């Protein structure tokens, strides 16, 4: 499977790249035609800082009190908070970065985390937002706990409406023939094509 992999680079910074593997993959919400391996962006210091800078620049005019980080994005979230506090509307602002528990797709905040969301301007950060369900659920959770959702950001994003500004470093138009389907509608399944791997925020597990 890895022999099919190739790299694509962010348009605004060629030093940021993700690995693309074409095939047939199952995620929590859908079946997709490509696996986007973001391990380097999430794990390597230089890539994480560069990614955080681009995402932070998109929200330099947005008031942010808290960044909610999902899908192992806390390092990027911390760098984003640092960049945001060095310029723009958030200059010298104290910004918290928290990772809530999840119950299914729903954000679950313990009492000690609620003060970082209630009556705060909250930015949602996630690794992948293909269908928009994770982002929409996160925004609903922020509102439920009394926060004001002010934006959402991801490394890879699809096309959807979520009610707040949404930015991503990579999108479905950055490589050819990307497709996403509800599992019951997946044409690859209907053709009898086996699933190559199960994909989540930690990576992928090949199916033998």
mmCIF file of C-alpha atoms in Angstrom, residues 66 98 108-120 145-147:
data_model
loop_
_atom_site.group_PDB
_atom_site.id
_atom_site.type_symbol
_atom_site.label_atom_id
_atom_site.label_comp_id
_atom_site.label_asym_id
_atom_site.label_seq_id
_atom_site.Cartn_x
_atom_site.Cartn_y
_atom_site.Cartn_z
ATOM 1 C CA UNK A 66 -9.221 29.303 23.837
ATOM 2 C CA UNK A 98 -7.324 22.349 25.757
ATOM 3 C CA UNK A 108 -17.297 16.402 26.915
ATOM 4 C CA UNK A 109 -15.867 19.035 29.269
ATOM 5 C CA UNK A 110 -15.160 18.300 32.913
ATOM 6 C CA UNK A 111 -15.891 21.082 35.396
ATOM 7 C CA UNK A 112 -12.268 22.237 35.479
ATOM 8 C CA UNK A 113 -12.288 22.840 31.702
ATOM 9 C CA UNK A 114 -15.625 24.649 31.461
ATOM 10 C CA UNK A 115 -14.194 28.061 32.532
ATOM 11 C CA UNK A 116 -11.949 27.974 29.443
ATOM 12 C CA UNK A 117 -15.032 27.783 27.195
ATOM 13 C CA UNK A 118 -17.939 29.473 28.961
ATOM 14 C CA UNK A 119 -18.200 33.128 27.878
ATOM 15 C CA UNK A 120 -14.991 32.715 25.838
ATOM 16 C CA UNK A 145 -20.931 24.894 27.123
ATOM 17 C CA UNK A 146 -21.593 28.609 26.765
ATOM 18 C CA UNK A 147 -18.719 29.532 24.491
#
